Short mmCIF file of C-alpha atoms in Angstrom, two decimals:
data_model
loop_
_atom_site.label_atom_id
_atom_site.label_comp_id
_atom_site.label_asym_id
_atom_site.label_seq_id
_atom_site.Cartn_x
_atom_site.Cartn_y
_atom_site.Cartn_z
CA UNK A 1 0.04 -0.01 0.08
CA UNK A 2 1.32 3.33 -0.74
CA UNK A 3 1.84 6.02 1.68
CA UNK A 4 0.67 9.51 0.43
CA UNK A 5 3.42 11.77 1.09
CA UNK A 6 2.01 14.60 3.81
CA UNK A 7 3.54 17.62 1.55
CA UNK A 8 4.36 18.47 -1.96
CA UNK A 9 7.49 19.61 -3.47
CA UNK A 10 6.56 23.23 -3.35
CA UNK A 11 6.47 22.73 0.05
CA UNK A 12 9.51 20.84 0.65
CA UNK A 13 11.09 23.39 -1.40
CA UNK A 14 9.78 26.36 0.91
CA UNK A 15 11.11 24.52 4.06
CA UNK A 16 14.50 24.15 2.78
CA UNK A 17 14.52 27.86 1.93
CA UNK A 18 14.03 28.52 5.33
CA UNK A 19 10.63 30.10 5.48
CA UNK A 20 9.71 27.19 7.94
CA UNK A 21 10.98 26.11 11.22
CA UNK A 22 14.14 23.61 10.86
CA UNK A 23 12.07 21.39 13.14
CA UNK A 24 8.96 21.28 10.28
CA UNK A 25 11.47 20.33 7.83
CA UNK A 26 13.22 17.50 9.39
CA UNK A 27 9.48 16.56 9.95
CA UNK A 28 8.58 16.66 6.44
CA UNK A 29 11.55 15.51 5.02
CA UNK A 30 10.79 12.13 6.98
CA UNK A 31 7.41 11.88 5.99
CA UNK A 32 8.54 12.17 2.22
CA UNK A 33 11.36 9.48 3.08
CA UNK A 34 8.86 7.29 4.25
CA UNK A 35 6.55 8.02 1.02
CA UNK A 36 9.52 7.30 -1.04
CA UNK A 37 10.26 3.63 0.55
CA UNK A 38 6.71 2.92 0.72
CA UNK A 39 5.57 3.76 -2.83
CA UNK A 40 7.87 2.94 -5.72
CA UNK A 41 5.77 4.66 -8.33
CA UNK A 42 5.61 7.80 -6.27
CA UNK A 43 9.34 7.61 -5.96
CA UNK A 44 9.83 7.19 -9.74
CA UNK A 45 7.63 10.27 -10.33
CA UNK A 46 9.93 12.05 -7.97
CA UNK A 47 12.91 11.17 -10.35
CA UNK A 48 14.35 8.12 -8.28
CA UNK A 49 15.84 5.25 -10.14
CA UNK A 50 14.24 2.15 -11.59
CA UNK A 51 16.18 -0.96 -10.62
CA UNK A 52 17.82 -2.89 -13.26
CA UNK A 53 15.73 -6.08 -12.39
CA UNK A 54 12.64 -4.26 -12.93
CA UNK A 55 13.79 -3.34 -16.42
CA UNK A 56 14.79 -6.70 -17.32
CA UNK A 57 11.90 -8.79 -15.59
CA UNK A 58 11.29 -12.16 -15.31
CA UNK A 59 11.39 -12.81 -19.14
CA UNK A 60 13.29 -12.68 -22.53
CA UNK A 61 11.65 -9.07 -23.26
CA UNK A 62 11.47 -6.01 -21.14
CA UNK A 63 7.89 -5.25 -20.05
CA UNK A 64 8.53 -1.38 -19.98
CA UNK A 65 7.11 0.46 -23.04
CA UNK A 66 10.25 1.87 -24.91
CA UNK A 67 9.29 5.41 -25.04
CA UNK A 68 9.28 5.46 -21.18
CA UNK A 69 12.90 7.33 -19.79
CA UNK A 70 14.23 5.80 -16.80
CA UNK A 71 17.30 6.16 -14.51
CA UNK A 72 19.50 3.45 -13.26
CA UNK A 73 22.44 3.15 -11.28
CA UNK A 74 25.04 0.57 -10.69
CA UNK A 75 28.71 -0.24 -11.04
CA UNK A 76 30.18 -0.47 -14.56
CA UNK A 77 31.38 -4.08 -14.94
CA UNK A 78 32.52 -4.26 -18.68
CA UNK A 79 32.45 -3.44 -22.33
CA UNK A 80 30.99 -4.67 -25.69
CA UNK A 81 31.02 -3.07 -28.75
CA UNK A 82 30.24 0.71 -28.56
CA UNK A 83 28.61 0.50 -24.93
CA UNK A 84 29.07 -0.79 -21.12
CA UNK A 85 27.52 -3.21 -18.63
CA UNK A 86 26.11 -1.62 -15.82
CA UNK A 87 25.07 -3.97 -12.78
CA UNK A 88 23.43 -3.29 -9.08
CA UNK A 89 25.61 -2.74 -6.34
CA UNK A 90 22.72 -4.84 -4.33
CA UNK A 91 20.90 -7.53 -6.28
CA UNK A 92 17.04 -8.17 -5.65
CA UNK A 93 15.66 -11.08 -4.31
CA UNK A 94 14.34 -12.75 -7.36
CA UNK A 95 16.82 -15.01 -8.87
CA UNK A 96 14.73 -15.02 -12.48
CA UNK A 97 15.44 -11.29 -12.97
CA UNK A 98 18.80 -10.17 -13.96
CA UNK A 99 20.35 -7.15 -12.39
CA UNK A 100 22.67 -6.34 -14.88
CA UNK A 101 21.95 -4.57 -18.20
CA UNK A 102 23.85 -3.23 -21.64
CA UNK A 103 24.01 0.34 -21.84
CA UNK A 104 24.18 1.88 -25.61
CA UNK A 105 25.02 5.50 -25.41
CA UNK A 106 25.31 5.65 -29.50
CA UNK A 107 27.39 7.49 -31.19
CA UNK A 108 27.44 10.64 -29.32
CA UNK A 109 30.45 12.69 -28.48
CA UNK A 110 28.65 14.26 -25.48
CA UNK A 111 29.23 11.04 -23.36
CA UNK A 112 33.09 10.21 -22.45
CA UNK A 113 33.11 6.67 -21.56
CA UNK A 114 33.32 5.69 -17.87
CA UNK A 115 35.80 3.25 -16.68
CA UNK A 116 35.43 -0.57 -15.25
CA UNK A 117 34.70 -0.52 -11.19
CA UNK A 118 33.23 3.35 -11.88
CA UNK A 119 29.35 3.79 -10.20
CA UNK A 120 27.27 5.50 -12.66
CA UNK A 121 23.62 6.80 -12.83
CA UNK A 122 22.01 6.35 -16.47
CA UNK A 123 19.10 8.01 -18.15
CA UNK A 124 17.80 6.29 -20.98
CA UNK A 125 14.94 4.42 -22.37
CA UNK A 126 14.47 0.58 -22.38
CA UNK A 127 14.83 -1.23 -25.43
CA UNK A 128 15.26 -4.73 -27.33
CA UNK A 129 18.36 -4.81 -29.90
CA UNK A 130 19.20 -7.68 -32.41
CA UNK A 131 22.38 -7.30 -33.79
CA UNK A 132 22.94 -7.78 -37.53
CA UNK A 133 24.88 -11.34 -38.24
CA UNK A 134 28.45 -11.24 -38.10
CA UNK A 135 30.55 -14.15 -39.74
CA UNK A 136 30.31 -17.08 -39.61
CA UNK A 137 26.47 -16.13 -39.78
CA UNK A 138 25.96 -14.06 -42.99
CA UNK A 139 23.21 -11.57 -43.59
CA UNK A 140 22.56 -13.32 -47.22
CA UNK A 141 23.43 -16.81 -48.58
CA UNK A 142 23.83 -18.60 -51.83
CA UNK A 143 20.55 -20.94 -53.17
CA UNK A 144 21.08 -22.97 -56.49
CA UNK A 145 17.75 -23.12 -58.73
CA UNK A 146 16.82 -26.72 -58.99
CA UNK A 147 17.58 -28.07 -62.05
CA UNK A 148 19.46 -25.11 -63.46
CA UNK A 149 22.93 -24.03 -63.03
CA UNK A 150 21.52 -20.51 -61.66
CA UNK A 151 22.64 -19.26 -58.16
CA UNK A 152 20.70 -16.84 -56.32
CA UNK A 153 21.47 -14.73 -53.16
CA UNK A 154 19.09 -14.27 -51.07
CA UNK A 155 18.60 -13.01 -47.50
CA UNK A 156 18.88 -15.14 -44.53
CA UNK A 157 16.50 -15.71 -42.14
CA UNK A 158 18.29 -17.09 -39.03
CA UNK A 159 18.21 -13.36 -37.59
CA UNK A 160 14.35 -13.54 -37.61
CA UNK A 161 14.52 -16.66 -34.72
CA UNK A 162 17.27 -14.96 -32.62
CA UNK A 163 15.94 -13.17 -29.28
CA UNK A 164 17.11 -9.78 -28.74
CA UNK A 165 18.94 -8.28 -26.06
CA UNK A 166 17.57 -5.95 -23.54
CA UNK A 167 19.69 -2.89 -23.45
CA UNK A 168 19.10 0.93 -22.15
CA UNK A 169 19.85 2.97 -25.29
CA UNK A 170 18.50 6.51 -26.18
CA UNK A 171 20.72 7.79 -23.56
CA UNK A 172 20.58 11.03 -22.41
CA UNK A 173 22.60 11.23 -19.23
CA UNK A 174 25.52 9.76 -17.98
CA UNK A 175 26.99 10.68 -14.09
CA UNK A 176 29.90 8.81 -12.72
CA UNK A 177 29.15 9.17 -9.29
CA UNK A 178 32.02 7.35 -8.05
CA UNK A 179 34.01 3.87 -7.36
CA UNK A 180 32.96 0.41 -6.02
CA UNK A 181 33.89 -3.29 -6.11
CA UNK A 182 32.77 -5.00 -9.10
CA UNK A 183 29.55 -7.30 -7.45
CA UNK A 184 30.38 -10.96 -6.94
CA UNK A 185 30.34 -13.04 -10.20
CA UNK A 186 27.34 -15.81 -9.79
CA UNK A 187 28.65 -19.20 -10.36
CA UNK A 188 27.70 -20.87 -13.80
CA UNK A 189 25.51 -23.94 -13.14
CA UNK A 190 22.47 -24.21 -15.89
CA UNK A 191 19.67 -26.67 -15.03
CA UNK A 192 20.67 -29.80 -16.32
CA UNK A 193 24.39 -29.74 -16.00
CA UNK A 194 24.56 -32.32 -13.65
CA UNK A 195 21.09 -34.26 -14.71
CA UNK A 196 19.23 -35.45 -18.02
CA UNK A 197 17.47 -32.79 -19.77
CA UNK A 198 16.45 -33.31 -23.19
CA UNK A 199 15.74 -29.66 -24.59
CA UNK A 200 17.20 -26.30 -24.12
CA UNK A 201 13.89 -24.63 -23.57
CA UNK A 202 10.29 -26.45 -23.83
CA UNK A 203 8.14 -24.41 -25.83
CA UNK A 204 4.87 -22.72 -24.66
CA UNK A 205 5.64 -22.94 -20.80
CA UNK A 206 6.09 -20.16 -18.48
CA UNK A 207 9.36 -18.67 -17.95
CA UNK A 208 11.28 -20.86 -15.61
CA UNK A 209 15.28 -20.17 -15.21
CA UNK A 210 15.31 -23.17 -12.35
CA UNK A 211 14.05 -25.61 -15.47
CA UNK A 212 14.86 -24.36 -18.68
CA UNK A 213 18.30 -23.47 -19.68
CA UNK A 214 17.59 -20.67 -21.94
CA UNK A 215 15.63 -18.97 -19.41
CA UNK A 216 18.23 -19.51 -17.14
CA UNK A 217 20.83 -17.91 -19.31
CA UNK A 218 18.40 -14.76 -19.70
CA UNK A 219 18.14 -14.48 -16.00
CA UNK A 220 22.02 -13.75 -15.79
CA UNK A 221 21.96 -11.29 -18.66
CA UNK A 222 24.42 -8.38 -18.13
CA UNK A 223 25.61 -10.09 -14.93
CA UNK A 224 29.04 -11.10 -13.89
CA UNK A 225 29.35 -15.11 -13.92
CA UNK A 226 32.27 -17.25 -13.49
CA UNK A 227 32.55 -20.79 -14.90
CA UNK A 228 34.84 -22.70 -12.46
CA UNK A 229 37.72 -25.04 -13.47
CA UNK A 230 36.86 -24.34 -17.04
CA UNK A 231 38.48 -26.32 -20.03
CA UNK A 232 38.18 -25.86 -23.81
CA UNK A 233 35.89 -28.53 -25.52
CA UNK A 234 35.84 -26.65 -28.96
CA UNK A 235 38.37 -24.30 -30.64
CA UNK A 236 37.87 -22.36 -34.06
CA UNK A 237 40.76 -20.64 -35.94
CA UNK A 238 42.75 -18.02 -34.05
CA UNK A 239 41.23 -15.39 -36.01
CA UNK A 240 37.58 -15.95 -34.34
CA UNK A 241 36.93 -14.22 -30.97
CA UNK A 242 35.25 -17.13 -29.58
CA UNK A 243 35.71 -20.72 -28.27
CA UNK A 244 33.73 -22.87 -26.19
CA UNK A 245 34.26 -24.03 -22.63
CA UNK A 246 32.73 -26.25 -19.75
CA UNK A 247 33.28 -26.51 -16.17
CA UNK A 248 35.36 -29.86 -15.31
CA UNK A 249 32.69 -30.14 -12.18
CA UNK A 250 29.46 -30.35 -14.34
CA UNK A 251 30.80 -33.34 -15.85
CA UNK A 252 31.05 -36.86 -14.57
CA UNK A 253 32.42 -40.06 -15.61
CA UNK A 254 29.83 -41.58 -17.39
CA UNK A 255 29.68 -38.29 -19.70
CA UNK A 256 33.26 -37.95 -20.44
CA UNK A 257 35.55 -38.89 -22.97
CA UNK A 258 38.81 -40.91 -22.38
CA UNK A 259 40.47 -37.11 -22.84
CA UNK A 260 37.94 -35.87 -20.14
CA UNK A 261 35.85 -33.98 -22.66
CA UNK A 262 31.84 -34.26 -22.67
CA UNK A 263 30.71 -37.43 -24.37
CA UNK A 264 27.51 -37.56 -26.19
CA UNK A 265 24.43 -39.25 -24.20
CA UNK A 266 21.26 -39.69 -24.81
CA UNK A 267 19.00 -37.09 -23.18
CA UNK A 268 21.39 -34.60 -22.21
CA UNK A 269 22.17 -31.60 -24.34
CA UNK A 270 25.11 -30.11 -22.27
CA UNK A 271 23.65 -26.82 -21.50
CA UNK A 272 26.70 -26.34 -19.42
CA UNK A 273 29.12 -25.82 -22.36
CA UNK A 274 29.23 -22.12 -23.17
CA UNK A 275 30.66 -20.03 -25.67
CA UNK A 276 33.31 -17.17 -24.23
CA UNK A 277 34.20 -14.18 -25.90
CA UNK A 278 37.93 -13.16 -24.94
CA UNK A 279 38.64 -10.10 -23.45
CA UNK A 280 38.84 -6.69 -24.80
CA UNK A 281 42.60 -6.38 -24.88
CA UNK A 282 42.82 -10.41 -25.42
CA UNK A 283 45.15 -11.05 -28.60
CA UNK A 284 42.92 -13.59 -31.11
CA UNK A 285 44.18 -17.12 -30.36
CA UNK A 286 42.68 -20.54 -30.08
CA UNK A 287 43.26 -22.91 -27.18
CA UNK A 288 43.68 -26.54 -28.06
CA UNK A 289 40.88 -28.87 -26.97
CA UNK A 290 41.22 -29.92 -23.56
CA UNK A 291 43.12 -27.08 -22.15
CA UNK A 292 42.45 -26.25 -18.74
CA UNK A 293 41.83 -22.25 -18.47
CA UNK A 294 41.23 -22.20 -14.38
CA UNK A 295 38.12 -20.06 -13.32
CA UNK A 296 36.96 -18.02 -16.16
CA UNK A 297 35.03 -14.78 -14.80
CA UNK A 298 32.83 -12.60 -17.59
CA UNK A 299 29.54 -11.16 -18.23
CA UNK A 300 26.72 -13.42 -19.59
CA UNK A 301 25.48 -11.63 -23.08
CA UNK A 302 23.88 -12.46 -25.93
CA UNK A 303 24.57 -12.43 -29.78
CA UNK A 304 23.31 -13.84 -32.94
CA UNK A 305 21.12 -16.80 -31.65
CA UNK A 306 23.37 -18.01 -28.93
CA UNK A 307 24.39 -16.78 -25.10
CA UNK A 308 28.16 -16.10 -24.46
CA UNK A 309 30.04 -15.17 -21.56
CA UNK A 310 32.65 -11.99 -22.71
CA UNK A 311 35.43 -12.51 -20.33
CA UNK A 312 36.64 -10.13 -17.85
CA UNK A 313 40.48 -10.71 -18.10
CA UNK A 314 42.85 -11.14 -20.82
CA UNK A 315 44.42 -15.10 -20.70
CA UNK A 316 48.10 -15.32 -20.50
CA UNK A 317 48.35 -17.52 -23.66
CA UNK A 318 52.05 -18.59 -22.68
CA UNK A 319 51.35 -20.45 -19.15
CA UNK A 320 48.43 -22.30 -20.12
CA UNK A 321 49.16 -26.03 -19.51
CA UNK A 322 49.54 -28.59 -22.35
CA UNK A 323 46.46 -30.80 -22.24
CA UNK A 324 46.67 -34.41 -20.78
CA UNK A 325 46.88 -37.04 -23.40
CA UNK A 326 45.11 -40.60 -22.11
CA UNK A 327 47.27 -43.74 -22.07
CA UNK A 328 45.60 -45.84 -24.68
CA UNK A 329 46.73 -49.19 -25.20
CA UNK A 330 48.19 -50.37 -29.13
CA UNK A 331 45.35 -52.58 -30.15
CA UNK A 332 46.30 -55.98 -31.17
CA UNK A 333 45.79 -56.14 -34.90
CA UNK A 334 46.82 -59.65 -35.97
CA UNK A 335 48.38 -60.14 -39.24
CA UNK A 336 48.23 -57.21 -41.97
CA UNK A 337 47.58 -53.51 -41.56
CA UNK A 338 44.59 -51.26 -40.64
CA UNK A 339 44.62 -47.59 -41.74
CA UNK A 340 41.71 -45.44 -40.41
CA UNK A 341 40.99 -41.78 -41.14
CA UNK A 342 38.54 -39.05 -40.24
CA UNK A 343 37.54 -35.97 -41.89
#
């Protein structure tokens, strides 16, 4: 229930001007603070912050109208593209709602980019952004016309199936208010990590991060997470910015190969295997499959149809240990020679 304030802004200003006794001013300020805490709607009307978790909501899209200007406060945790991530210093009590958000100030020269660890107050409008595909996902693809040698180039429809990322755009103010420690990262442990699960998400069901991996990723969008005891499970060429890892603690002996890597298993989609993006100043590299990487900390984000963790820190590639190779006994071939190949 909202407690109506017993004074107006005009009377409050009048008190501040000293035309009323100081005792009355203190009493009125106390009443106004009570109303501010008891009625968030009234607080927002007075220019108070909107919590990041309210903007994110328990859903894949914000429920706030895009033309509503809001202000948020929090700690700058990292950067991506032309913007930065902000996470609330104090989390809310709902694990279904993210406490972090991406801020896109655009190309305005008016704002200088804050530093990681700065506390900021940002004013802008909620938005849902869907990035344009980047390689290896292309905007167009070539198709052959059946029965002919004709090759046509058509628009790729992949982007239509992608989720957007909730962000704060149309930014009108960025105020650096101080510095603070970065929020403690959340251990990355999606549902299905240690149990069988057949689908990444179940269509037409309520949003439930405790049961659906995709909803779990969404509940952490824009927040700091840590992948404990990570190992590389898939690599790309060094020119790519991403590779895939898994926490060794999420794998048991029944679902690992002789190399200690995930082994396909009926009924398990391995939601704990997650793509990571190199840190901002990291030189491109491709860790060998099976390389132990230690604890990897970063920010959960979304890009072109997949969730990924943007790493905080540069990895010292020269210090990475060589993946251990298992002892495999030589096969008994009997007479003759056998040759195997793989493509």
